[in-house]
Amino acid sequence: DIAFQLNELSGLRSTSGAEAAAIAAADAEAAAKATAAAQPETSSAGKLVTVAMLALAIGAIAAWFAAKAAYHYTPPTFQQVTFVDGIIDSSRFLPDGHSFICAARLSTDPRRLLYIGNIDTPGLRALNIPADQVESVSPSGNVLIVQNMHGIGVGYVAVGTLAQMGIDGGAPRAVLDDVQYATWDPEGKNFATVRFVAERHTYALEYPPDTILYETHGWLSNPHFSRDGKLIAVLDHPVFGDDLGTVAVFNLQGKVNILTRTYGETQHLAWSPDGKEVWFNATEDRVHRNILAVNLKGQWRTLLSAPGRMVLQDVRADGDVLIDSTDNHRVLMVYTPEFPNGRDFSWLDWPFLMRFSFDGKEILFGDQHVGEKYATILRNLDGSPGVMLGPGDPMDISYDGKYALSRLPTSPEQLMLLPTGTGEPRQITHSNVSYSFVRWLPDGRYFFDGSVENHPERAYVGDLNGNQTPLTPEGILAVAVSPDGKQMITADAVTREKAIMPMDGGPSKPLPQITPDETVIDFMADGESVLVRRSHSDLAAKAPEYINTTSAPTAEIWRVDLKDGKHTLIRSIDIPAKAVGGGLGVTTSRDGKSYALQYHPASSIEYLVRGLK
């Protein structure tokens, strides 16, 4: 019968395509004859139609099994090439085809150093050269690295000194300041850079250096030349410091081709082995850090999707790929007098920014894995469940606790007013300002640091009707306001020197009581002292891996009297050994009794991948 015939046909799965097709054809013919013989007497024409239809159906099934038997899928292979616990920030193949160089922080050593690995021999060899990122390796073995990297805003924006070194030895030679990324052209004769232009508060793609191909008020990352050297692919992020982004390709005259829509978590990029696609990391359908591929016509596909985060590092023309699998999340710990050992207040796995309420009873924080527009969350310090107030990154909670302000990750960014009780969130700005810092004033207005129209950052004051007025000269930022709203502490964007100025626009006075390496958290309730954060080796500006010591890094909270400059240590906070850069945060309530710590534990394993296509 037909069921028996289908069972027989299923055995074709183990045969070759040609054999399967021949057997299927013979079985189909036999089945058709047998079925015809079993039918009652009908007209000759009816018999022919029935037999033909049955033969076609069985033939189609047989063909499907034959095609399935003929198809062979070979999955990519993963060869583990690193084994020491730690975080590998960046790695690149070396010209010999058997080795790679990476910047890594391994085990409990807080320093990030250069290491050489070999794909045939497990293990890493330390070069004892500090480096925050490995950017590019030329065909002759010249390596571009970034050193002394420091943050220039919230999120992923950071710059350092671009340096060049030979793989055979010798100290790196400084080349260019204010660089975050760089890449050699295919011949290794010159390089392109992504550089922060402070005077305009923009990011620029330059090739050669100092020749701008493209400039944005957002930021750029991961430039890579095409294999023929005619194009430069880059990730274009519309929001300063945020990794929402698109894949853009530029020719050497600066003409741009936007290949993709905006994705979340767009980081890391390389050209495919044949040079016809750009491969990149992005979040697709809430699967974090997929590896996607897009061609120059904008047609995209998922290249690799797996549990965890598969981070694309480098791709060779012969098809070898370096990928690291990263266990990567963020933690929010809150410490109160009732719970001195702390409690984990994280919402999902990517808490971002935090701010205590004026009375010190609640904490406002965000999570960037809630959705495309993120979320602002309010939670009582008694440990009761948090309340998601609305979209955006959290900025501040009002003095009376009735409202919060959040920043939408749009281009341009906008501010949202979020009621903490009844009421609906609403957008209160419709401007082209880039917001980096927003705080409430006691009278219901707010002040913020922002930039607009190719100008450096400065402080503004705004109201809930969308009106915004400059407060400070360009390059002078606001960092805190007194409880009565009459005085503001400012900081020079370059020197970090502090001053105090009246909110009504009077002249400012220097504040030598607060040093440049101290970060002002807030005024205390008395209005005559402030809380600042500092640590050894300027932890306020540098994350733990940049500290040139093997001792455990520590952040400190100090009370500073603005009249006599007296410093009183409030508390010393040990930073977890696995904390990595790009997300360390420490803050305290205005009374100094509670504090919160956000940190970023991560570990990664490097793999050589073959057969990815």
Coordinates of C-alpha atoms in Angstrom, one line a residue:
D1 CA 0.0 0.0 0.0
I2 CA 1.0 3.7 -0.1
A3 CA 2.1 3.8 3.5
F4 CA 4.4 0.9 2.9
Q5 CA 5.8 2.6 -0.2
L6 CA 6.5 5.8 1.7
N7 CA 8.3 3.9 4.4
E8 CA 10.4 2.2 1.8
L9 CA 11.1 5.6 0.2
S10 CA 12.3 7.0 3.6
G11 CA 15.2 4.7 3.4
L12 CA 16.6 6.9 0.6
R13 CA 18.0 9.3 3.2
S14 CA 21.1 7.2 3.5
T15 CA 21.9 6.9 -0.2
S16 CA 23.6 9.2 -2.6
G17 CA 21.6 11.7 -4.6
A18 CA 22.0 9.8 -7.9
E19 CA 21.2 6.4 -6.4
A20 CA 18.2 7.8 -4.5
A21 CA 16.8 9.3 -7.6
A22 CA 17.1 6.1 -9.6
I23 CA 15.5 4.0 -6.8
A24 CA 12.8 6.5 -6.3
A25 CA 11.9 6.5 -10.0
A26 CA 11.7 2.6 -10.1
D27 CA 9.7 2.5 -6.9
A28 CA 7.3 5.2 -8.1
E29 CA 6.6 3.2 -11.3
A30 CA 6.1 0.0 -9.4
A31 CA 3.8 1.7 -6.9
A32 CA 1.8 3.2 -9.7
K33 CA 1.3 -0.2 -11.3
A34 CA 0.3 -1.9 -8.0
T35 CA -2.2 0.8 -7.2
A36 CA -3.7 0.6 -10.7
A37 CA -4.1 -3.1 -10.4
A38 CA -5.9 -2.8 -7.0
Q39 CA -8.5 -0.3 -8.4
P40 CA -12.0 -1.4 -9.3
E41 CA -12.9 -1.6 -13.0
T42 CA -13.3 1.9 -14.4
S43 CA -12.9 3.5 -17.7
S44 CA -9.5 3.4 -19.4
A45 CA -9.3 7.2 -19.2
G46 CA -10.1 7.2 -15.5
K47 CA -7.5 4.6 -14.8
L48 CA -4.9 6.6 -16.6
V49 CA -5.7 9.8 -14.7
T50 CA -5.7 8.1 -11.4
V51 CA -2.4 6.3 -12.1
A52 CA -0.8 9.5 -13.4
M53 CA -1.8 11.6 -10.4
L54 CA -0.6 8.9 -7.9
A55 CA 2.7 8.5 -9.8
L56 CA 3.2 12.3 -9.7
A57 CA 2.6 12.5 -6.0
I58 CA 4.8 9.6 -5.2
G59 CA 7.5 10.9 -7.6
A60 CA 7.4 14.3 -5.8
I61 CA 7.9 12.7 -2.4
A62 CA 10.7 10.6 -3.8
A63 CA 12.3 13.6 -5.3
W64 CA 12.2 15.4 -2.0
F65 CA 13.9 12.6 -0.2
A66 CA 16.5 12.3 -3.0
A67 CA 17.3 16.0 -2.7
K68 CA 17.5 15.8 1.0
A69 CA 19.9 12.8 0.7
A70 CA 22.0 14.7 -1.8
Y71 CA 22.4 17.9 0.4
H72 CA 25.3 17.9 2.8
Y73 CA 25.7 20.8 5.3
T74 CA 29.0 21.2 7.0
P75 CA 28.8 23.5 10.1
P76 CA 31.6 25.8 11.0
T77 CA 34.3 24.4 13.3
F78 CA 35.3 26.2 16.5
Q79 CA 38.9 25.8 17.8
Q80 CA 39.5 27.2 21.3
V81 CA 42.7 29.2 21.3
T82 CA 42.7 31.0 24.7
F83 CA 42.2 29.3 28.1
V84 CA 43.1 31.8 30.8
D85 CA 40.2 33.5 32.6
G86 CA 39.9 37.1 31.6
I87 CA 38.5 39.6 29.1
I88 CA 39.9 39.9 25.6
D89 CA 39.0 43.4 24.2
S90 CA 40.4 43.1 20.7
S91 CA 42.4 40.6 18.6
R92 CA 43.8 40.7 15.1
F93 CA 45.5 38.0 12.9
L94 CA 49.2 38.4 12.3
P95 CA 50.6 38.1 8.8
D96 CA 52.1 34.6 9.4
G97 CA 48.6 33.2 9.4
H98 CA 49.3 31.1 12.5
S99 CA 49.4 33.8 15.2
F100 CA 47.2 36.7 16.5
I101 CA 47.8 39.7 18.8
C102 CA 45.3 40.8 21.4
A103 CA 44.7 43.3 24.2
A104 CA 43.5 41.5 27.2
R105 CA 43.1 41.6 31.0
L106 CA 43.8 38.2 32.3
S107 CA 43.1 36.6 35.7
T108 CA 43.1 39.1 38.6
D109 CA 45.7 41.4 37.0
P110 CA 44.0 44.8 36.7
R111 CA 46.3 45.8 33.8
R112 CA 45.3 45.5 30.1
L113 CA 48.4 44.3 28.2
L114 CA 49.3 43.0 24.7
Y115 CA 49.6 39.2 24.2
I116 CA 50.6 37.0 21.3
G117 CA 48.7 33.8 20.7
N118 CA 49.3 30.9 18.3
I119 CA 46.5 28.9 16.8
D120 CA 48.6 25.7 16.9
T121 CA 49.9 26.0 20.4
P122 CA 47.5 26.9 23.3
G123 CA 48.4 29.8 25.5
L124 CA 49.2 33.5 25.4
R125 CA 52.6 35.1 25.6
A126 CA 52.7 38.5 27.3
L127 CA 54.5 41.4 25.6
N128 CA 54.3 43.5 28.8
I129 CA 53.2 46.5 26.7
P130 CA 50.1 48.4 28.0
A131 CA 47.4 48.7 25.4
D132 CA 43.6 49.3 25.6
Q133 CA 42.8 48.2 22.1
V134 CA 44.6 46.5 19.2
E135 CA 43.2 48.2 16.1
S136 CA 44.9 46.9 13.0
V137 CA 47.9 44.9 11.6
S138 CA 49.5 45.8 8.3
P139 CA 50.8 43.1 5.8
S140 CA 54.4 43.9 7.0
G141 CA 53.5 43.4 10.7
N142 CA 53.1 47.0 11.9
V143 CA 50.5 47.2 14.6
L144 CA 48.2 50.1 15.5
I145 CA 47.2 50.2 19.1
V146 CA 45.4 52.7 21.4
Q147 CA 46.8 53.5 24.8
N148 CA 45.8 55.7 27.7
M149 CA 42.1 55.5 26.8
H150 CA 39.7 57.6 28.9
G151 CA 36.0 58.2 28.7
I152 CA 34.6 61.5 27.2
G153 CA 31.0 60.9 28.1
V154 CA 28.5 58.2 29.2
G155 CA 28.5 54.9 27.3
Y156 CA 31.0 53.8 24.8
V157 CA 32.7 57.0 23.8
A158 CA 36.3 57.1 24.8
V159 CA 39.6 58.3 23.3
G160 CA 43.3 57.7 23.7
T161 CA 46.6 58.0 21.9
L162 CA 47.1 56.0 18.7
A163 CA 50.5 54.4 18.7
Q164 CA 52.4 52.3 16.2
M165 CA 54.8 49.4 16.9
G166 CA 56.5 46.5 15.1
I167 CA 55.6 43.0 16.1
D168 CA 59.3 42.1 16.4
G169 CA 59.8 44.4 19.4
G170 CA 60.4 47.9 20.4
A171 CA 58.3 50.4 22.3
P172 CA 55.1 51.8 20.7
R173 CA 55.5 55.2 19.1
A174 CA 52.7 57.8 19.7
V175 CA 51.1 58.9 16.5
L176 CA 47.9 60.8 17.1
D177 CA 45.7 61.9 20.1
D178 CA 41.9 61.8 20.6
V179 CA 41.6 58.6 18.6
Q180 CA 39.2 55.8 19.4
Y181 CA 39.6 53.5 16.3
A182 CA 42.0 53.1 13.4
T183 CA 42.7 50.8 10.5
W184 CA 45.5 50.2 8.0
D185 CA 44.7 50.4 4.3
P186 CA 45.3 47.0 2.5
E187 CA 48.9 47.9 1.5
G188 CA 49.8 49.1 5.0
K189 CA 51.0 52.5 3.7
N190 CA 48.5 54.7 5.5
F191 CA 45.6 54.4 7.9
A192 CA 42.1 55.7 8.6
T193 CA 41.0 56.9 12.0
V194 CA 37.9 57.6 14.0
R195 CA 38.7 60.7 16.0
F196 CA 36.9 62.9 18.5
V197 CA 36.9 66.6 17.5
A198 CA 36.4 68.3 20.9
E199 CA 36.0 71.9 19.5
R200 CA 32.9 70.8 17.6
H201 CA 31.9 67.8 19.9
T202 CA 31.8 65.5 16.9
Y203 CA 33.3 62.3 15.7
A204 CA 35.1 62.2 12.4
L205 CA 36.2 59.5 10.0
E206 CA 39.5 60.6 8.5
Y207 CA 41.6 59.2 5.7
P208 CA 44.4 60.0 5.6
P209 CA 44.6 61.5 9.1
D210 CA 43.4 65.1 9.3
T211 CA 41.4 64.7 6.1
I212 CA 37.7 64.4 7.1
L213 CA 35.5 62.0 5.0
Y214 CA 32.5 62.2 7.4
E215 CA 31.6 63.9 10.6
T216 CA 28.7 63.2 13.0
H217 CA 27.2 64.5 16.3
G218 CA 26.8 60.8 17.2
W219 CA 29.8 58.6 17.1
L220 CA 31.6 56.1 14.9
S221 CA 33.3 52.8 15.5
N222 CA 35.2 49.9 13.9
P223 CA 36.4 51.3 10.5
H224 CA 37.7 48.7 8.1
F225 CA 39.0 49.0 4.5
S226 CA 37.5 46.7 1.8
R227 CA 39.9 44.2 0.5
D228 CA 40.5 46.2 -2.6
G229 CA 41.1 49.4 -0.6
K230 CA 38.3 51.4 -2.4
L231 CA 35.8 51.5 0.4
I232 CA 35.8 52.0 4.2
A233 CA 33.0 50.3 6.2
V234 CA 32.1 51.8 9.6
L235 CA 29.4 51.6 12.2
D236 CA 27.5 54.9 12.4
H237 CA 25.9 55.4 15.8
P238 CA 23.3 58.3 15.9
V239 CA 23.3 58.8 19.6
F240 CA 26.6 60.0 21.3
G241 CA 27.9 57.1 23.4
D242 CA 25.1 54.6 22.6
D243 CA 25.7 51.5 20.4
L244 CA 22.5 51.7 18.4
G245 CA 23.8 52.0 14.9
T246 CA 23.8 51.2 11.2
V247 CA 26.5 49.8 8.8
A248 CA 27.7 52.6 6.5
V249 CA 30.2 52.3 3.6
F250 CA 32.2 55.3 2.3
N251 CA 34.3 55.7 -0.8
L252 CA 37.5 57.6 -0.6
Q253 CA 35.8 60.8 -1.6
G254 CA 33.4 60.6 1.4
K255 CA 30.3 59.4 -0.5
V256 CA 28.2 57.3 1.8
N257 CA 26.0 54.2 1.3
I258 CA 23.9 53.2 4.3
L259 CA 23.5 49.5 4.1
T260 CA 21.2 48.6 7.1
R261 CA 18.5 49.8 9.3
T262 CA 19.3 50.8 12.9
Y263 CA 20.1 47.8 15.1
G264 CA 20.8 47.6 18.8
E265 CA 24.3 46.7 20.1
T266 CA 26.0 47.3 16.8
Q267 CA 29.7 46.7 17.5
H268 CA 32.6 45.0 15.8
L269 CA 32.9 44.8 12.0
A270 CA 34.9 43.1 9.2
W271 CA 34.7 42.4 5.5
S272 CA 33.8 38.9 4.4
P273 CA 36.6 36.7 3.0
D274 CA 35.5 37.4 -0.6
G275 CA 35.0 41.1 0.1
K276 CA 31.4 41.1 -1.1
E277 CA 29.8 41.5 2.4
V278 CA 30.3 43.4 5.6
W279 CA 30.0 41.2 8.7
F280 CA 29.0 42.8 12.0
N281 CA 27.6 42.2 15.5
A282 CA 24.1 43.4 16.3
T283 CA 21.0 42.6 18.3
E284 CA 18.3 41.0 16.1
D285 CA 14.9 39.9 17.4
R286 CA 16.3 40.3 21.0
V287 CA 19.1 37.8 20.4
H288 CA 22.1 39.7 21.7
R289 CA 25.2 40.0 19.5
N290 CA 24.2 38.0 16.5
I291 CA 26.7 38.1 13.7
L292 CA 24.9 39.5 10.6
A293 CA 26.1 39.9 7.0
V294 CA 25.0 42.6 4.5
N295 CA 26.1 43.1 0.9
L296 CA 26.5 46.4 -0.9
K297 CA 22.9 46.3 -2.1
G298 CA 21.6 46.2 1.5
Q299 CA 20.6 42.5 1.4
W300 CA 21.2 41.1 4.8
R301 CA 21.2 37.7 6.5
T302 CA 22.0 36.1 9.9
L303 CA 25.5 34.6 9.7
L304 CA 25.8 33.1 13.2
S305 CA 23.4 33.0 16.1
A306 CA 24.2 31.3 19.3
P307 CA 23.6 31.5 23.1
G308 CA 25.7 34.1 24.7
R309 CA 27.6 36.8 22.9
M310 CA 29.7 35.9 19.9
V311 CA 32.0 38.8 19.3
L312 CA 33.5 39.2 15.8
Q313 CA 37.1 40.2 16.0
D314 CA 38.9 39.6 12.7
V315 CA 38.4 37.9 9.3
R316 CA 41.1 36.7 6.9
A317 CA 40.8 36.5 3.2
D318 CA 41.4 32.7 3.4
G319 CA 38.2 32.4 5.5
D320 CA 39.7 32.1 9.0
V321 CA 37.8 34.1 11.6
L322 CA 38.6 35.1 15.1
I323 CA 35.6 35.2 17.4
D324 CA 35.3 35.4 21.2
S325 CA 32.5 34.1 23.2
T326 CA 31.8 36.6 26.1
D327 CA 30.0 36.1 29.3
N328 CA 28.9 39.7 29.6
H329 CA 26.5 41.5 31.8
R330 CA 26.2 44.5 34.3
V331 CA 25.3 44.5 37.9
L332 CA 23.7 47.2 40.2
M333 CA 24.5 46.8 43.9
V334 CA 22.9 49.0 46.5
Y335 CA 24.2 49.4 50.0
T336 CA 22.2 50.9 52.9
P337 CA 22.6 51.2 56.6
E338 CA 20.1 48.3 57.0
F339 CA 21.9 46.2 54.4
P340 CA 25.6 47.1 54.6
N341 CA 26.6 44.0 52.6
G342 CA 24.6 45.2 49.7
R343 CA 21.7 43.8 47.6
D344 CA 21.6 43.2 43.8
F345 CA 19.0 45.7 42.4
S346 CA 19.6 44.8 38.8
W347 CA 16.4 44.6 36.7
L348 CA 17.5 42.5 33.7
D349 CA 21.2 42.2 32.9
W350 CA 22.2 45.6 31.7
P351 CA 21.5 48.3 34.3
F352 CA 22.7 51.7 33.2
L353 CA 23.0 55.0 35.1
M354 CA 21.6 55.6 38.6
R355 CA 20.5 58.4 40.8
F356 CA 19.2 58.5 44.4
S357 CA 16.0 60.4 45.2
F358 CA 16.4 63.7 47.2
D359 CA 15.2 62.0 50.4
G360 CA 17.5 59.0 49.9
K361 CA 14.7 56.5 50.0
E362 CA 14.5 55.4 46.4
I363 CA 16.9 54.8 43.5
L364 CA 16.3 55.6 39.8
F365 CA 18.1 53.5 37.3
G366 CA 17.8 52.2 33.8
D367 CA 18.2 48.9 31.9
Q368 CA 19.1 48.9 28.2
H369 CA 18.0 45.3 27.5
V370 CA 14.3 46.0 28.1
G371 CA 13.6 47.1 24.6
E372 CA 14.8 49.3 21.7
K373 CA 14.0 52.5 23.7
Y374 CA 15.4 51.1 27.0
A375 CA 13.6 51.7 30.3
T376 CA 13.8 53.9 33.4
I377 CA 13.0 52.1 36.6
L378 CA 12.3 53.4 40.2
R379 CA 12.8 51.1 43.2
N380 CA 12.4 51.7 46.9
L381 CA 15.5 51.0 49.0
D382 CA 13.4 48.7 51.3
G383 CA 13.8 46.1 48.5
S384 CA 10.2 46.1 47.2
P385 CA 9.9 45.5 43.4
G386 CA 10.8 48.2 41.0
V387 CA 8.4 50.1 38.9
M388 CA 9.1 50.7 35.2
L389 CA 8.2 54.4 34.6
G390 CA 8.7 54.6 30.9
P391 CA 11.3 54.5 28.1
G392 CA 14.8 56.0 27.9
D393 CA 18.0 56.3 30.0
P394 CA 17.3 57.7 33.6
M395 CA 18.6 61.2 34.2
D396 CA 17.1 62.4 37.5
I397 CA 14.1 62.3 39.9
S398 CA 12.5 65.6 41.0
Y399 CA 12.9 67.0 44.5
D400 CA 9.3 66.1 45.4
G401 CA 9.7 62.6 44.0
K402 CA 6.7 63.0 41.6
Y403 CA 8.5 63.0 38.3
A404 CA 11.6 61.5 36.6
L405 CA 13.4 62.7 33.5
S406 CA 14.8 60.2 31.0
R407 CA 16.7 60.6 27.7
L408 CA 15.4 58.8 24.6
P409 CA 18.0 57.0 22.5
T410 CA 16.8 58.7 19.3
S411 CA 18.5 60.9 16.8
P412 CA 18.4 63.6 17.9
E413 CA 18.0 62.7 21.5
Q414 CA 14.9 63.9 23.4
L415 CA 13.8 64.2 27.0
M416 CA 10.8 62.4 28.5
L417 CA 8.8 63.5 31.6
L418 CA 7.9 60.3 33.5
P419 CA 5.3 60.5 36.4
T420 CA 6.3 58.3 39.4
G421 CA 2.6 57.9 40.2
T422 CA -0.5 58.3 38.0
G423 CA -0.2 59.9 34.6
E424 CA 1.4 59.1 31.2
P425 CA 4.9 59.8 30.1
R426 CA 5.3 62.6 27.6
Q427 CA 8.1 64.0 25.5
I428 CA 9.0 67.5 26.6
T429 CA 11.7 68.5 24.1
H430 CA 11.8 68.7 20.3
S431 CA 15.3 70.0 19.8
N432 CA 18.6 68.9 18.1
V433 CA 20.6 69.0 21.4
S434 CA 22.8 66.1 22.5
Y435 CA 22.2 65.5 26.2
S436 CA 25.0 64.1 28.4
F437 CA 23.8 65.1 31.9
V438 CA 20.4 66.3 33.1
R439 CA 19.4 67.3 36.7
W440 CA 16.3 68.8 38.2
L441 CA 16.2 72.3 39.8
P442 CA 14.1 72.9 43.0
D443 CA 11.7 75.2 41.1
G444 CA 10.7 72.4 38.6
R445 CA 13.0 73.4 35.8
Y446 CA 16.1 71.4 34.9
F447 CA 19.7 72.0 33.8
F448 CA 21.8 69.9 31.5
D449 CA 25.0 69.6 29.6
G450 CA 24.7 69.4 25.9
S451 CA 26.0 70.3 22.5
V452 CA 24.4 71.5 19.3
E453 CA 25.4 72.6 15.7
N454 CA 29.1 71.8 15.8
H455 CA 29.8 73.6 19.1
P456 CA 31.5 72.2 22.2
E457 CA 29.3 71.2 25.2
R458 CA 28.0 73.8 27.6
A459 CA 25.4 74.0 30.3
Y460 CA 21.7 75.0 29.6
V461 CA 18.6 75.5 31.7
G462 CA 15.3 74.2 30.4
D463 CA 11.6 74.1 31.4
L464 CA 8.8 71.6 30.8
N465 CA 7.5 73.6 27.8
G466 CA 10.7 72.9 25.8
N467 CA 12.4 76.3 26.3
Q468 CA 16.2 76.0 26.7
T469 CA 18.7 78.8 27.5
P470 CA 22.5 78.6 27.7
L471 CA 23.9 79.0 31.2
T472 CA 27.7 78.8 30.7
P473 CA 30.3 79.6 28.1
E474 CA 31.1 76.8 25.6
G475 CA 33.4 74.2 27.1
I476 CA 32.2 74.8 30.7
L477 CA 29.9 72.0 32.1
A478 CA 27.5 72.0 35.0
V479 CA 28.0 69.2 37.5
A480 CA 25.9 70.0 40.5
V481 CA 23.4 72.5 41.9
S482 CA 22.9 73.6 45.5
P483 CA 19.8 72.5 47.4
D484 CA 18.3 76.0 47.2
G485 CA 19.0 76.2 43.4
K486 CA 21.0 79.4 43.7
Q487 CA 24.5 78.1 43.0
M488 CA 26.0 75.7 40.5
I489 CA 29.4 73.9 40.4
T490 CA 31.0 73.8 37.0
A491 CA 33.9 72.0 35.4
D492 CA 36.1 72.9 32.5
A493 CA 35.6 70.2 29.9
V494 CA 39.3 69.9 29.2
T495 CA 41.2 70.7 32.4
R496 CA 38.4 69.4 34.7
E497 CA 39.1 72.4 37.0
K498 CA 36.0 73.3 39.2
A499 CA 34.3 76.7 39.8
I500 CA 31.2 77.9 41.5
M501 CA 28.8 80.3 39.8
P502 CA 25.4 81.8 40.7
M503 CA 22.4 80.5 38.7
D504 CA 21.3 84.1 38.0
G505 CA 24.4 84.5 35.7
G506 CA 26.9 86.3 37.9
P507 CA 30.6 85.7 37.7
S508 CA 32.1 82.3 38.7
K509 CA 34.8 81.8 41.3
P510 CA 37.4 79.0 41.2
L511 CA 37.1 76.1 43.5
P512 CA 40.6 74.9 44.2
Q513 CA 39.2 72.9 47.2
I514 CA 38.1 70.3 44.6
T515 CA 40.9 68.8 42.5
P516 CA 40.6 68.0 38.8
D517 CA 40.7 64.3 39.5
E518 CA 37.7 64.4 41.9
T519 CA 34.3 63.9 40.4
V520 CA 31.5 65.9 42.1
I521 CA 28.5 63.7 42.9
D522 CA 26.2 66.2 44.5
F523 CA 25.8 68.9 47.2
M524 CA 24.9 67.7 50.7
A525 CA 21.8 69.0 52.3
D526 CA 23.6 71.8 54.1
G527 CA 24.6 73.4 50.9
E528 CA 28.0 74.1 52.2
S529 CA 29.7 70.8 51.4
V530 CA 29.8 68.4 48.5
L531 CA 30.3 64.7 48.0
V532 CA 33.1 63.7 45.5
R533 CA 34.4 60.5 44.1
R534 CA 38.0 59.7 43.7
S535 CA 40.6 56.9 43.8
H536 CA 44.2 56.1 43.3
S537 CA 45.4 56.5 39.7
D538 CA 42.4 58.7 38.9
L539 CA 39.7 56.0 38.9
A540 CA 37.2 58.7 38.1
A541 CA 38.5 58.9 34.6
K542 CA 40.1 55.4 34.2
A543 CA 38.6 52.0 34.7
P544 CA 40.4 49.4 36.8
E545 CA 42.3 47.8 34.0
Y546 CA 44.2 51.0 33.4
I547 CA 45.7 51.0 36.9
N548 CA 49.4 50.1 36.7
T549 CA 49.3 48.0 39.9
T550 CA 48.3 44.5 41.0
S551 CA 46.5 45.8 44.1
A552 CA 42.7 45.7 44.3
P553 CA 41.3 48.9 42.9
T554 CA 39.3 51.1 45.3
A555 CA 36.9 54.0 44.8
E556 CA 36.4 56.5 47.6
I557 CA 33.6 58.9 48.6
W558 CA 34.8 62.1 50.3
R559 CA 32.9 65.0 51.9
V560 CA 34.5 68.4 50.9
D561 CA 33.8 71.6 52.9
L562 CA 33.6 74.4 50.3
K563 CA 34.7 77.0 52.8
D564 CA 38.0 75.6 54.0
G565 CA 38.5 72.6 51.6
K566 CA 38.6 70.1 54.4
H567 CA 38.3 66.5 53.1
T568 CA 36.5 63.8 55.2
L569 CA 36.5 60.2 54.0
I570 CA 32.9 58.9 54.0
R571 CA 33.7 55.4 52.7
S572 CA 36.1 53.3 50.7
I573 CA 34.6 50.9 48.2
D574 CA 36.5 47.8 46.9
I575 CA 35.8 47.3 43.2
P576 CA 35.2 43.6 42.3
A577 CA 38.2 42.0 40.7
K578 CA 36.3 41.0 37.6
A579 CA 35.0 44.5 36.9
V580 CA 36.0 45.8 33.5
G581 CA 36.0 49.2 32.0
G582 CA 33.3 51.0 30.1
G583 CA 30.7 50.9 32.7
L584 CA 32.0 51.3 36.3
G585 CA 29.9 53.7 38.3
V586 CA 29.8 54.8 41.9
T587 CA 27.3 57.2 43.5
T588 CA 25.9 58.0 46.9
S589 CA 22.8 59.5 48.5
R590 CA 22.9 63.2 49.4
D591 CA 23.2 62.3 53.1
G592 CA 26.1 59.9 52.4
K593 CA 24.4 57.0 54.2
S594 CA 23.6 54.8 51.2
Y595 CA 25.6 54.2 48.1
A596 CA 25.3 52.3 44.8
L597 CA 27.8 50.5 42.6
Q598 CA 27.4 49.6 38.9
Y599 CA 30.1 47.4 37.4
H600 CA 30.6 45.2 34.5
P601 CA 31.9 41.6 35.1
A602 CA 33.0 39.8 32.0
S603 CA 35.1 36.9 30.8
S604 CA 35.8 35.7 27.3
I605 CA 37.2 32.7 25.3
E606 CA 38.8 33.2 21.9
Y607 CA 38.0 30.8 19.1
L608 CA 39.4 30.3 15.6
V609 CA 36.4 29.6 13.4
R610 CA 36.6 27.9 10.0
G611 CA 33.8 27.3 7.5
L612 CA 31.7 30.4 8.4
K613 CA 29.9 31.5 5.3

